[in-house]
Amino acid sequence: MAITRDQLGRDEQVVLSMRTHGKALIVPVLILLIASSLLGLAIAFFPPDWQPWGTYAAVAVYLLVFIFAVLLPFLRWLTATYTITDRRIVTRRGIINKTGHDLPLRRINNVNYERSLTDRMLGCGTLILETAAGQPLVLPDVPRVERVHVAINDLLYDTHGAPDASDE
């Protein structure tokens, strides 16, 4: 989803790959419903002497609202992805200008998560990955953040060398 097979290192495996939570689409969907209703009402109640220019103006305003308040947020959501491999955390986002960040697992010192009441109701949260560099990597709107938190901790424990029973 976020990265292709050729972007992985030799023997690197994807553990989890996800988009940001769909809660980012709630407001755009509401705007779409309201704007569509207003367009229908405007066209229905325009006086006959405003036709066809009133309809053209209403549709033009509707298209502008649709593009900037519905389509762009949808495309931003569609292109914002998080991928966790057995070696690194990969973030990608951007519609035209793509940005990405790769954080090797060995550089992560601490993994935290935060969940507001709304996040708990929607099943998401913010993941905070702290490194020795002091600037944490904050991943907002991670779906099932507790599961992701456990998966990263498991990878970190495996990466940093879990003690074997044979070592004792």
Short mmCIF file of C-alpha atoms in Angstrom, two decimals:
data_model
loop_
_atom_site.label_atom_id
_atom_site.label_comp_id
_atom_site.label_asym_id
_atom_site.label_seq_id
_atom_site.Cartn_x
_atom_site.Cartn_y
_atom_site.Cartn_z
CA MET A 1 0.00 0.00 0.00
CA ALA A 2 2.49 2.64 1.16
CA ILE A 3 5.69 1.20 -0.21
CA THR A 4 6.31 -1.21 -3.01
CA ARG A 5 8.33 -4.40 -2.88
CA ASP A 6 11.28 -2.75 -4.65
CA GLN A 7 11.47 -0.13 -1.87
CA LEU A 8 12.16 -2.80 0.74
CA GLY A 9 15.63 -3.95 1.64
CA ARG A 10 16.87 -7.47 1.07
CA ASP A 11 14.93 -9.87 3.35
CA GLU A 12 12.90 -6.96 4.80
CA GLN A 13 9.30 -7.88 5.58
CA VAL A 14 6.24 -5.64 5.98
CA VAL A 15 4.62 -6.21 9.37
CA LEU A 16 1.79 -3.66 9.16
CA SER A 17 0.68 -1.23 6.47
CA MET A 18 -2.18 1.21 6.94
CA ARG A 19 -3.68 4.54 6.00
CA THR A 20 -4.45 7.15 8.57
CA HIS A 21 -7.84 6.68 10.23
CA GLY A 22 -10.93 7.52 8.20
CA LYS A 23 -12.07 10.08 10.78
CA ALA A 24 -10.39 12.69 8.58
CA LEU A 25 -13.22 12.14 6.08
CA ILE A 26 -16.12 12.93 8.41
CA VAL A 27 -16.08 16.71 7.85
CA PRO A 28 -15.57 16.43 4.05
CA VAL A 29 -18.54 14.03 3.80
CA LEU A 30 -20.72 16.42 5.81
CA ILE A 31 -19.62 19.32 3.59
CA LEU A 32 -20.44 17.24 0.50
CA LEU A 33 -23.94 16.48 1.77
CA ILE A 34 -24.64 20.10 2.77
CA ALA A 35 -23.18 21.57 -0.43
CA SER A 36 -25.13 19.14 -2.60
CA SER A 37 -28.35 19.98 -0.77
CA LEU A 38 -27.71 23.70 -1.10
CA LEU A 39 -26.98 23.32 -4.82
CA GLY A 40 -30.23 21.46 -5.34
CA LEU A 41 -32.18 24.07 -3.37
CA ALA A 42 -30.50 26.94 -5.19
CA ILE A 43 -31.29 25.50 -8.62
CA ALA A 44 -34.87 24.67 -7.59
CA PHE A 45 -35.63 28.10 -6.16
CA PHE A 46 -33.79 30.38 -8.60
CA PRO A 47 -36.24 32.72 -10.35
CA PRO A 48 -36.78 31.87 -14.04
CA ASP A 49 -35.10 35.10 -15.15
CA TRP A 50 -31.83 33.93 -13.46
CA GLN A 51 -31.63 30.90 -15.76
CA PRO A 52 -29.21 29.64 -17.05
CA TRP A 53 -26.54 31.94 -15.54
CA GLY A 54 -27.70 31.42 -11.97
CA THR A 55 -27.38 27.68 -12.41
CA TYR A 56 -23.91 28.09 -13.92
CA ALA A 57 -22.80 30.26 -11.00
CA ALA A 58 -24.24 27.84 -8.41
CA VAL A 59 -22.53 24.87 -10.06
CA ALA A 60 -19.22 26.80 -10.24
CA VAL A 61 -19.38 27.59 -6.51
CA TYR A 62 -20.32 23.99 -5.79
CA LEU A 63 -17.34 22.70 -7.80
CA LEU A 64 -14.94 25.01 -5.94
CA VAL A 65 -16.29 23.84 -2.58
CA PHE A 66 -16.15 20.22 -3.74
CA ILE A 67 -12.54 20.46 -4.91
CA PHE A 68 -11.13 22.31 -1.90
CA ALA A 69 -13.30 20.95 0.93
CA VAL A 70 -13.99 17.38 -0.26
CA LEU A 71 -11.61 16.16 -2.98
CA LEU A 72 -8.33 17.53 -1.57
CA PRO A 73 -8.93 16.19 1.98
CA PHE A 74 -9.87 12.81 0.47
CA LEU A 75 -6.67 12.72 -1.61
CA ARG A 76 -4.59 13.76 1.43
CA TRP A 77 -6.13 10.90 3.40
CA LEU A 78 -5.62 8.47 0.54
CA THR A 79 -1.92 9.27 0.28
CA ALA A 80 -1.06 9.39 4.01
CA THR A 81 0.22 5.94 4.93
CA TYR A 82 2.21 4.27 7.67
CA THR A 83 4.18 1.09 7.09
CA ILE A 84 5.97 -0.91 9.74
CA THR A 85 8.58 -3.38 8.59
CA ASP A 86 10.82 -5.63 10.63
CA ARG A 87 13.56 -2.96 10.27
CA ARG A 88 11.93 0.49 10.14
CA ILE A 89 8.87 2.72 10.39
CA VAL A 90 7.97 4.29 7.03
CA THR A 91 5.63 7.27 6.62
CA ARG A 92 4.51 8.58 3.23
CA ARG A 93 2.15 11.43 2.33
CA GLY A 94 1.51 13.89 -0.44
CA ILE A 95 -0.65 14.27 -3.52
CA ILE A 96 1.78 15.92 -5.92
CA ASN A 97 4.78 16.63 -3.70
CA LYS A 98 5.55 13.40 -1.90
CA THR A 99 7.21 13.41 1.51
CA GLY A 100 8.40 10.45 3.46
CA HIS A 101 10.25 9.58 6.62
CA ASP A 102 12.02 6.34 7.47
CA LEU A 103 12.94 5.66 11.09
CA PRO A 104 15.11 2.60 11.75
CA LEU A 105 13.78 0.51 14.63
CA ARG A 106 17.19 0.46 16.29
CA ARG A 107 16.96 4.25 16.82
CA ILE A 108 13.68 4.09 18.75
CA ASN A 109 14.09 4.41 22.52
CA ASN A 110 10.46 4.66 23.61
CA VAL A 111 7.02 4.03 22.11
CA ASN A 112 3.96 5.83 23.53
CA TYR A 113 0.44 6.41 22.38
CA GLU A 114 -2.30 8.89 23.23
CA ARG A 115 -6.04 8.43 22.79
CA SER A 116 -8.62 11.11 23.40
CA LEU A 117 -12.22 10.20 24.12
CA THR A 118 -13.11 10.71 20.46
CA ASP A 119 -10.13 8.59 19.39
CA ARG A 120 -11.23 5.82 21.74
CA MET A 121 -14.75 5.87 20.30
CA LEU A 122 -13.40 5.75 16.74
CA GLY A 123 -10.65 3.19 17.41
CA CYS A 124 -7.58 5.26 16.65
CA GLY A 125 -4.91 7.32 18.39
CA THR A 126 -1.59 9.12 18.13
CA LEU A 127 1.60 7.09 18.21
CA ILE A 128 4.73 8.80 19.58
CA LEU A 129 8.12 7.28 18.76
CA GLU A 130 10.97 8.80 20.77
CA THR A 131 14.58 8.64 19.70
CA ALA A 132 17.85 9.67 21.30
CA ALA A 133 17.88 12.69 18.98
CA GLY A 134 15.17 14.25 21.15
CA GLN A 135 12.69 15.05 18.37
CA PRO A 136 9.91 12.43 18.57
CA LEU A 137 8.16 11.13 15.47
CA VAL A 138 4.44 11.74 16.01
CA LEU A 139 2.05 9.66 13.91
CA PRO A 140 -1.49 11.03 14.24
CA ASP A 141 -4.69 9.09 13.52
CA VAL A 142 -3.19 5.60 13.63
CA PRO A 143 -5.98 3.00 13.34
CA ARG A 144 -6.00 0.43 16.19
CA VAL A 145 -3.11 2.29 17.83
CA GLU A 146 -2.83 -0.15 20.75
CA ARG A 147 -2.29 -3.08 18.38
CA VAL A 148 0.34 -1.07 16.47
CA HIS A 149 2.00 -0.11 19.77
CA VAL A 150 2.28 -3.78 20.77
CA ALA A 151 3.59 -4.77 17.31
CA ILE A 152 6.33 -2.13 17.44
CA ASN A 153 7.30 -3.13 20.98
CA ASP A 154 7.51 -6.76 19.85
CA LEU A 155 9.77 -5.74 16.97
CA LEU A 156 11.94 -3.60 19.25
CA TYR A 157 12.30 -6.44 21.73
CA ASP A 158 13.28 -8.80 18.91
CA THR A 159 15.60 -6.20 17.33
CA HIS A 160 17.46 -5.42 20.54
CA GLY A 161 18.00 -9.08 21.24
CA ALA A 162 15.66 -10.87 23.55
CA PRO A 163 17.44 -13.11 26.03
CA ASP A 164 17.15 -16.77 25.14
CA ALA A 165 16.63 -19.51 27.64
CA SER A 166 19.95 -20.94 26.41
CA ASP A 167 21.79 -17.75 27.52
CA GLU A 168 21.00 -18.42 31.18
#
